[in-house]
Short mmCIF file of C-alpha atoms in Angstrom, two decimals:
data_model
loop_
_atom_site.label_atom_id
_atom_site.label_comp_id
_atom_site.label_asym_id
_atom_site.label_seq_id
_atom_site.Cartn_x
_atom_site.Cartn_y
_atom_site.Cartn_z
CA UNK A 7 198.52 142.73 25.44
CA UNK A 8 201.21 140.05 25.31
CA UNK A 9 201.78 137.98 28.41
CA UNK A 10 205.25 137.81 29.96
CA UNK A 11 206.96 134.44 30.27
CA UNK A 12 207.52 135.16 33.97
CA UNK A 13 204.80 135.56 36.53
CA UNK A 14 203.46 139.17 36.44
CA UNK A 15 203.83 141.32 39.49
CA UNK A 16 201.79 144.15 40.96
CA UNK A 17 204.47 146.49 39.55
CA UNK A 18 203.65 145.21 36.04
CA UNK A 19 199.97 145.86 36.64
CA UNK A 20 200.69 149.36 37.93
CA UNK A 21 202.79 150.17 34.84
CA UNK A 22 200.16 148.75 32.45
CA UNK A 23 197.38 150.71 34.16
CA UNK A 24 199.43 153.87 34.63
CA UNK A 25 198.89 153.95 38.39
CA UNK A 26 200.93 153.41 41.54
CA UNK A 27 201.47 150.00 43.16
CA UNK A 28 199.55 151.32 46.15
CA UNK A 29 196.53 151.89 43.91
CA UNK A 30 196.79 148.36 42.56
CA UNK A 31 196.88 147.00 46.12
CA UNK A 32 193.77 149.03 47.03
CA UNK A 33 191.81 147.93 43.97
CA UNK A 34 192.70 144.22 44.09
CA UNK A 35 192.21 144.17 47.86
CA UNK A 36 188.73 145.67 47.29
CA UNK A 37 189.53 148.73 49.45
CA UNK A 38 189.57 151.33 46.70
CA UNK A 39 186.17 152.97 47.19
CA UNK A 40 186.55 156.61 48.21
CA UNK A 41 190.32 156.43 47.54
CA UNK A 42 190.59 155.93 43.77
CA UNK A 43 188.02 156.57 41.03
CA UNK A 44 185.83 153.83 39.61
CA UNK A 45 187.41 154.44 36.19
CA UNK A 46 190.88 153.87 37.65
CA UNK A 47 189.73 150.74 39.53
CA UNK A 48 188.33 149.25 36.31
CA UNK A 49 191.55 150.07 34.49
CA UNK A 50 193.56 148.22 37.17
CA UNK A 51 191.25 145.20 37.00
CA UNK A 52 191.48 145.13 33.22
CA UNK A 53 195.29 145.30 33.33
CA UNK A 54 195.40 142.49 35.89
CA UNK A 55 193.12 140.33 33.72
CA UNK A 56 195.15 140.99 30.60
CA UNK A 57 198.44 140.17 32.30
CA UNK A 58 197.03 137.11 34.07
CA UNK A 59 198.07 138.63 37.39
CA UNK A 60 197.21 136.74 40.54
CA UNK A 61 198.01 138.27 43.95
CA UNK A 62 200.40 136.32 46.17
CA UNK A 63 197.79 135.31 48.72
CA UNK A 64 200.26 133.33 50.80
CA UNK A 65 202.48 136.35 51.40
CA UNK A 66 199.50 138.58 52.03
CA UNK A 67 197.95 136.15 54.48
CA UNK A 68 201.22 135.76 56.38
CA UNK A 69 201.35 139.49 56.78
CA UNK A 70 197.79 139.54 58.05
CA UNK A 71 198.29 136.55 60.31
CA UNK A 72 195.71 134.41 58.48
CA UNK A 73 196.16 131.42 56.19
CA UNK A 74 192.52 131.28 54.94
CA UNK A 75 192.76 127.54 55.44
CA UNK A 76 190.24 125.40 57.27
CA UNK A 77 190.66 121.82 58.49
CA UNK A 78 187.77 119.43 58.00
CA UNK A 79 188.14 116.42 60.35
CA UNK A 80 186.08 113.32 59.62
CA UNK A 81 186.10 109.87 61.23
CA UNK A 82 187.13 108.02 58.06
CA UNK A 83 187.04 108.10 54.31
CA UNK A 84 185.27 104.73 53.97
CA UNK A 85 181.90 106.21 53.08
CA UNK A 86 180.84 108.68 50.40
CA UNK A 87 178.87 110.64 53.00
CA UNK A 88 182.01 112.42 54.18
CA UNK A 89 183.04 113.08 50.58
CA UNK A 90 179.74 114.94 50.24
CA UNK A 91 180.41 116.89 53.41
CA UNK A 92 183.80 117.91 52.04
CA UNK A 93 182.35 118.89 48.65
CA UNK A 94 179.79 121.19 50.23
CA UNK A 95 182.24 122.75 52.66
CA UNK A 96 184.85 123.29 49.94
CA UNK A 97 182.32 124.94 47.61
CA UNK A 98 181.35 127.54 50.18
CA UNK A 99 184.95 127.99 51.26
CA UNK A 100 186.08 128.69 47.69
CA UNK A 101 183.40 131.35 47.29
CA UNK A 102 185.01 133.17 50.21
CA UNK A 103 188.64 132.67 49.30
CA UNK A 104 189.27 129.78 51.73
CA UNK A 105 190.76 126.34 51.16
CA UNK A 106 189.71 123.21 52.98
CA UNK A 107 192.15 120.49 54.05
CA UNK A 108 190.48 117.10 54.64
CA UNK A 109 191.84 115.07 57.54
CA UNK A 110 190.50 111.64 58.48
CA UNK A 111 191.17 110.91 62.13
CA UNK A 112 193.24 107.75 62.32
CA UNK A 113 191.36 106.60 65.39
CA UNK A 114 187.90 107.03 63.92
CA UNK A 115 185.99 109.14 66.42
CA UNK A 116 189.20 110.30 68.12
CA UNK A 117 191.39 111.48 69.52
CA UNK A 118 192.73 113.03 66.36
CA UNK A 119 196.42 113.80 66.27
CA UNK A 120 197.66 117.20 65.18
CA UNK A 121 198.36 116.77 61.42
CA UNK A 122 200.70 119.75 61.31
CA UNK A 123 203.66 120.81 63.43
CA UNK A 124 201.33 123.38 64.89
CA UNK A 125 197.76 123.45 63.67
CA UNK A 126 197.15 126.75 65.41
CA UNK A 127 199.76 128.39 63.23
CA UNK A 128 198.66 126.71 59.99
CA UNK A 129 194.87 127.05 60.23
CA UNK A 130 192.16 129.62 60.71
CA UNK A 131 189.55 127.16 61.96
CA UNK A 132 188.36 123.59 62.23
CA UNK A 133 185.15 121.83 61.19
CA UNK A 134 184.76 118.43 62.84
CA UNK A 135 182.18 116.02 61.50
CA UNK A 136 180.68 113.22 63.63
CA UNK A 137 183.46 113.30 66.21
CA UNK A 138 183.44 112.58 69.93
CA UNK A 139 183.48 115.78 71.97
CA UNK A 140 186.99 115.14 73.33
CA UNK A 141 188.48 113.99 70.03
CA UNK A 142 189.99 117.30 68.94
CA UNK A 143 192.13 118.42 71.83
CA UNK A 144 195.44 118.03 69.96
CA UNK A 145 194.23 119.89 66.92
CA UNK A 146 192.29 122.66 68.55
CA UNK A 147 194.46 123.33 71.55
CA UNK A 148 191.50 125.38 72.87
CA UNK A 149 192.60 128.20 70.55
CA UNK A 150 191.15 127.62 67.06
CA UNK A 151 187.55 128.48 66.11
CA UNK A 152 185.72 125.18 65.98
CA UNK A 153 182.40 124.14 64.44
CA UNK A 154 181.06 120.68 65.33
CA UNK A 155 178.88 118.75 62.90
CA UNK A 156 176.63 115.94 64.10
CA UNK A 157 177.36 116.69 67.73
CA UNK A 158 175.50 117.28 70.99
CA UNK A 159 174.72 121.04 70.99
CA UNK A 160 174.49 121.10 74.76
CA UNK A 161 177.88 119.54 75.41
CA UNK A 162 179.83 120.77 72.37
CA UNK A 163 183.29 122.29 72.63
CA UNK A 164 182.64 124.16 69.41
CA UNK A 165 181.76 127.76 68.98
CA UNK A 166 178.81 126.48 66.88
CA UNK A 167 177.09 123.18 66.18
CA UNK A 168 175.36 122.12 62.95
CA UNK A 169 173.18 119.04 62.92
CA UNK A 170 170.99 117.02 60.62
CA UNK A 171 167.60 116.28 62.12
CA UNK A 172 168.50 112.64 62.85
CA UNK A 173 165.86 112.35 65.52
CA UNK A 174 163.13 113.14 63.00
CA UNK A 175 164.67 110.67 60.57
CA UNK A 176 164.33 107.88 63.11
CA UNK A 177 160.81 109.01 63.88
CA UNK A 178 159.95 108.78 60.19
CA UNK A 179 161.39 105.25 60.05
CA UNK A 180 159.51 104.11 63.12
CA UNK A 181 156.20 105.62 61.96
CA UNK A 182 156.58 103.94 58.54
CA UNK A 183 157.18 100.50 60.07
CA UNK A 184 154.49 100.87 62.68
CA UNK A 185 151.99 101.94 60.03
CA UNK A 186 152.87 98.79 58.03
CA UNK A 187 151.88 96.78 61.15
CA UNK A 188 155.29 95.86 62.60
CA UNK A 189 155.44 95.43 66.39
CA UNK A 190 158.60 93.36 66.95
CA UNK A 191 161.80 95.23 66.15
CA UNK A 192 165.53 94.64 66.11
CA UNK A 193 167.77 97.72 66.27
CA UNK A 194 171.13 97.04 64.62
CA UNK A 195 173.05 99.81 66.33
CA UNK A 196 176.48 101.21 65.38
CA UNK A 197 179.04 100.24 67.98
CA UNK A 198 180.44 103.79 68.10
CA UNK A 199 180.25 105.94 71.25
CA UNK A 200 179.07 109.19 69.71
CA UNK A 201 176.08 111.49 70.18
CA UNK A 202 174.49 110.85 66.82
CA UNK A 203 174.09 107.15 67.49
CA UNK A 204 172.81 107.80 70.99
CA UNK A 205 170.10 109.96 69.48
CA UNK A 206 169.07 107.13 67.13
CA UNK A 207 168.73 104.60 69.93
CA UNK A 208 166.92 107.00 72.22
CA UNK A 209 164.38 108.17 69.58
CA UNK A 210 163.64 104.66 68.36
CA UNK A 211 163.02 103.38 71.89
CA UNK A 212 160.84 106.36 72.73
CA UNK A 213 158.74 106.11 69.58
CA UNK A 214 158.14 102.37 69.98
CA UNK A 215 157.44 102.65 73.71
CA UNK A 216 154.52 104.94 72.89
CA UNK A 217 152.73 102.16 70.99
CA UNK A 218 151.23 99.28 73.04
CA UNK A 219 152.37 95.78 72.18
CA UNK A 220 155.72 96.66 70.68
CA UNK A 221 159.10 95.19 71.57
CA UNK A 222 162.65 96.10 70.53
CA UNK A 223 165.91 94.25 70.91
CA UNK A 224 169.30 95.84 70.27
CA UNK A 225 172.41 94.32 68.70
CA UNK A 226 175.58 96.36 68.38
CA UNK A 227 177.91 96.10 65.42
CA UNK A 228 180.94 97.94 64.01
CA UNK A 229 180.07 99.96 60.92
CA UNK A 230 181.11 97.33 58.40
CA UNK A 231 179.19 94.82 56.33
CA UNK A 232 180.99 91.86 57.87
CA UNK A 233 180.47 93.21 61.40
CA UNK A 234 176.79 93.75 60.72
CA UNK A 235 176.44 90.30 59.18
CA UNK A 236 177.81 88.62 62.34
CA UNK A 237 175.75 90.71 64.77
CA UNK A 238 172.49 90.51 62.80
CA UNK A 239 172.80 86.77 62.23
CA UNK A 240 173.28 86.12 65.96
CA UNK A 241 170.41 88.42 66.94
CA UNK A 242 167.94 87.04 64.39
CA UNK A 243 168.77 83.43 65.40
CA UNK A 244 168.40 84.12 69.12
CA UNK A 245 165.62 82.41 71.10
CA UNK A 246 162.25 84.07 71.41
CA UNK A 247 159.90 85.75 68.91
CA UNK A 248 161.78 86.76 65.78
CA UNK A 249 161.66 90.46 64.92
CA UNK A 250 159.80 91.33 61.72
CA UNK A 251 161.54 94.69 61.24
CA UNK A 252 165.24 95.49 61.45
CA UNK A 253 166.16 99.16 61.94
CA UNK A 254 169.81 99.83 61.02
CA UNK A 255 171.82 102.90 62.04
CA UNK A 256 173.58 103.00 58.67
CA UNK A 257 173.19 101.65 55.12
CA UNK A 258 176.35 99.53 55.51
CA UNK A 259 174.80 97.84 58.52
CA UNK A 260 171.70 97.21 56.43
CA UNK A 261 173.80 95.51 53.73
CA UNK A 262 175.20 93.17 56.36
CA UNK A 263 171.67 92.51 57.61
CA UNK A 264 170.60 91.46 54.12
CA UNK A 265 173.40 88.86 54.09
CA UNK A 266 172.44 87.64 57.55
CA UNK A 267 168.82 87.22 56.48
CA UNK A 268 169.85 85.25 53.43
CA UNK A 269 172.03 82.94 55.53
CA UNK A 270 169.05 82.22 57.77
CA UNK A 271 166.71 81.59 54.86
CA UNK A 272 164.74 84.77 55.41
CA UNK A 273 163.53 86.94 52.53
CA UNK A 274 163.54 90.73 52.51
CA UNK A 275 160.84 92.13 52.81
CA UNK A 276 158.56 89.05 52.95
CA UNK A 277 159.99 87.73 56.22
CA UNK A 278 161.98 90.73 57.42
CA UNK A 279 161.63 94.44 56.63
CA UNK A 280 165.00 96.33 56.73
CA UNK A 281 165.69 100.05 56.92
CA UNK A 282 168.93 102.04 56.74
CA UNK A 283 170.07 105.58 57.24
CA UNK A 284 172.23 107.75 54.91
CA UNK A 285 170.92 106.87 51.42
CA UNK A 286 174.36 105.99 50.06
CA UNK A 287 174.79 104.64 46.55
CA UNK A 288 174.78 101.24 48.22
CA UNK A 289 171.05 101.65 49.03
CA UNK A 290 170.00 101.24 45.41
CA UNK A 291 172.62 98.58 44.69
CA UNK A 292 170.95 96.21 47.16
CA UNK A 293 168.13 93.94 45.97
CA UNK A 294 165.46 94.81 46.96
CA UNK A 295 166.45 98.45 47.08
CA UNK A 296 166.77 99.80 50.61
CA UNK A 297 164.24 101.94 52.43
CA UNK A 298 166.44 104.53 54.13
CA UNK A 299 166.70 108.11 55.38
CA UNK A 300 168.29 110.52 52.93
CA UNK A 301 170.86 112.87 54.47
CA UNK A 302 172.01 115.84 52.36
CA UNK A 303 175.74 115.52 52.99
CA UNK A 304 176.73 118.42 50.70
CA UNK A 305 174.22 120.80 52.34
CA UNK A 306 175.61 119.58 55.69
CA UNK A 307 179.12 120.61 54.63
CA UNK A 308 177.90 123.93 53.24
CA UNK A 309 176.11 124.80 56.47
CA UNK A 310 179.21 123.79 58.48
CA UNK A 311 181.44 126.11 56.46
CA UNK A 312 178.88 128.93 56.63
CA UNK A 313 178.77 128.52 60.40
CA UNK A 314 182.56 128.73 60.63
CA UNK A 315 182.66 131.82 58.48
CA UNK A 316 180.10 133.37 60.81
CA UNK A 317 182.23 132.49 63.83
CA UNK A 318 185.35 133.99 62.22
CA UNK A 319 183.38 137.19 61.48
CA UNK A 320 181.83 137.38 64.97
CA UNK A 321 178.37 136.72 63.56
CA UNK A 322 175.74 134.35 64.94
CA UNK A 323 175.46 131.26 62.71
CA UNK A 324 172.07 130.26 61.35
CA UNK A 325 170.10 128.07 63.73
CA UNK A 326 167.94 125.02 63.06
CA UNK A 327 168.64 121.42 62.11
CA UNK A 328 168.83 120.33 58.48
CA UNK A 329 165.70 118.34 57.45
CA UNK A 330 166.06 114.71 56.38
CA UNK A 331 163.72 112.56 54.27
CA UNK A 332 162.58 108.97 54.46
CA UNK A 333 162.92 107.29 51.04
CA UNK A 334 160.58 104.23 50.85
CA UNK A 335 161.82 101.47 48.58
CA UNK A 336 161.37 97.71 48.30
CA UNK A 337 162.92 96.53 51.56
CA UNK A 338 159.89 97.24 53.71
CA UNK A 339 156.43 95.62 53.65
CA UNK A 340 153.70 94.58 56.08
CA UNK A 341 154.66 91.64 58.33
CA UNK A 342 153.28 88.21 57.48
CA UNK A 343 150.29 87.19 59.57
CA UNK A 344 151.42 85.03 62.50
#
């Protein structure tokens, strides 16, 4: 069947299949069962395929009051982690006829400004990744279905919360370093006031406090290599016993810590073991390669979109945190005997 030079319409499909436009609408809207025969439905689908017909979803959604568009808000696009979150969310969304608009909050963790004249009119829901609880007021307006990723489930504004098991990741890091024999730690903490980083600090302190003879100091740094370099260098050069293990909240912070160690004449891991968290591509670009916690960003995005679909359909989203995995590489070793 020859294709028309203009975009085919439902009328063209109806004529080609020998049915009414109403029947075409029922079949392509998947509402035909019990109303037209299966033979007729297949004839309509075949005519639509041959003509290259695509329904005007925009017009249909306007009639129904839905745009089938979801906003994914992330703190920034400076790390591939959030690209993975987007990839996973968009894959699930596409399977259900939704599109995902990616919006980095200009202020990092918030507040995020409304990217549209009225987000409530333009969107069906919001997924917010690693944002402060009060960062989404302008976008959400307390009206849109909201799923929070990497957020405190007890204090979340969202209809659902999806988390990676960050606490277990930190426990795995601490256990690994303690088993190697480390007792003096430096925590290079992200200088970001959000729940996920509070969890890291709390779990590390709790795990180390349970082992006699341990000590931990904390240095805060912005999530940048230069910021981490400055903070780690000052902390490692401070008076008192030098830490033998440096636990970083993020792989970028670990990269800055490597530079700080080099400036101070310390070798990784001979003089200083270093761990990260994320397992970015950066982790294997460092020398030695970085021991870090692998977070499945794409699965994180998939679960976030699945949770939002459940909220939109008045279902209960799946419960349970997403497991994480410690990946041991060359940046950790037993401390030198004192």
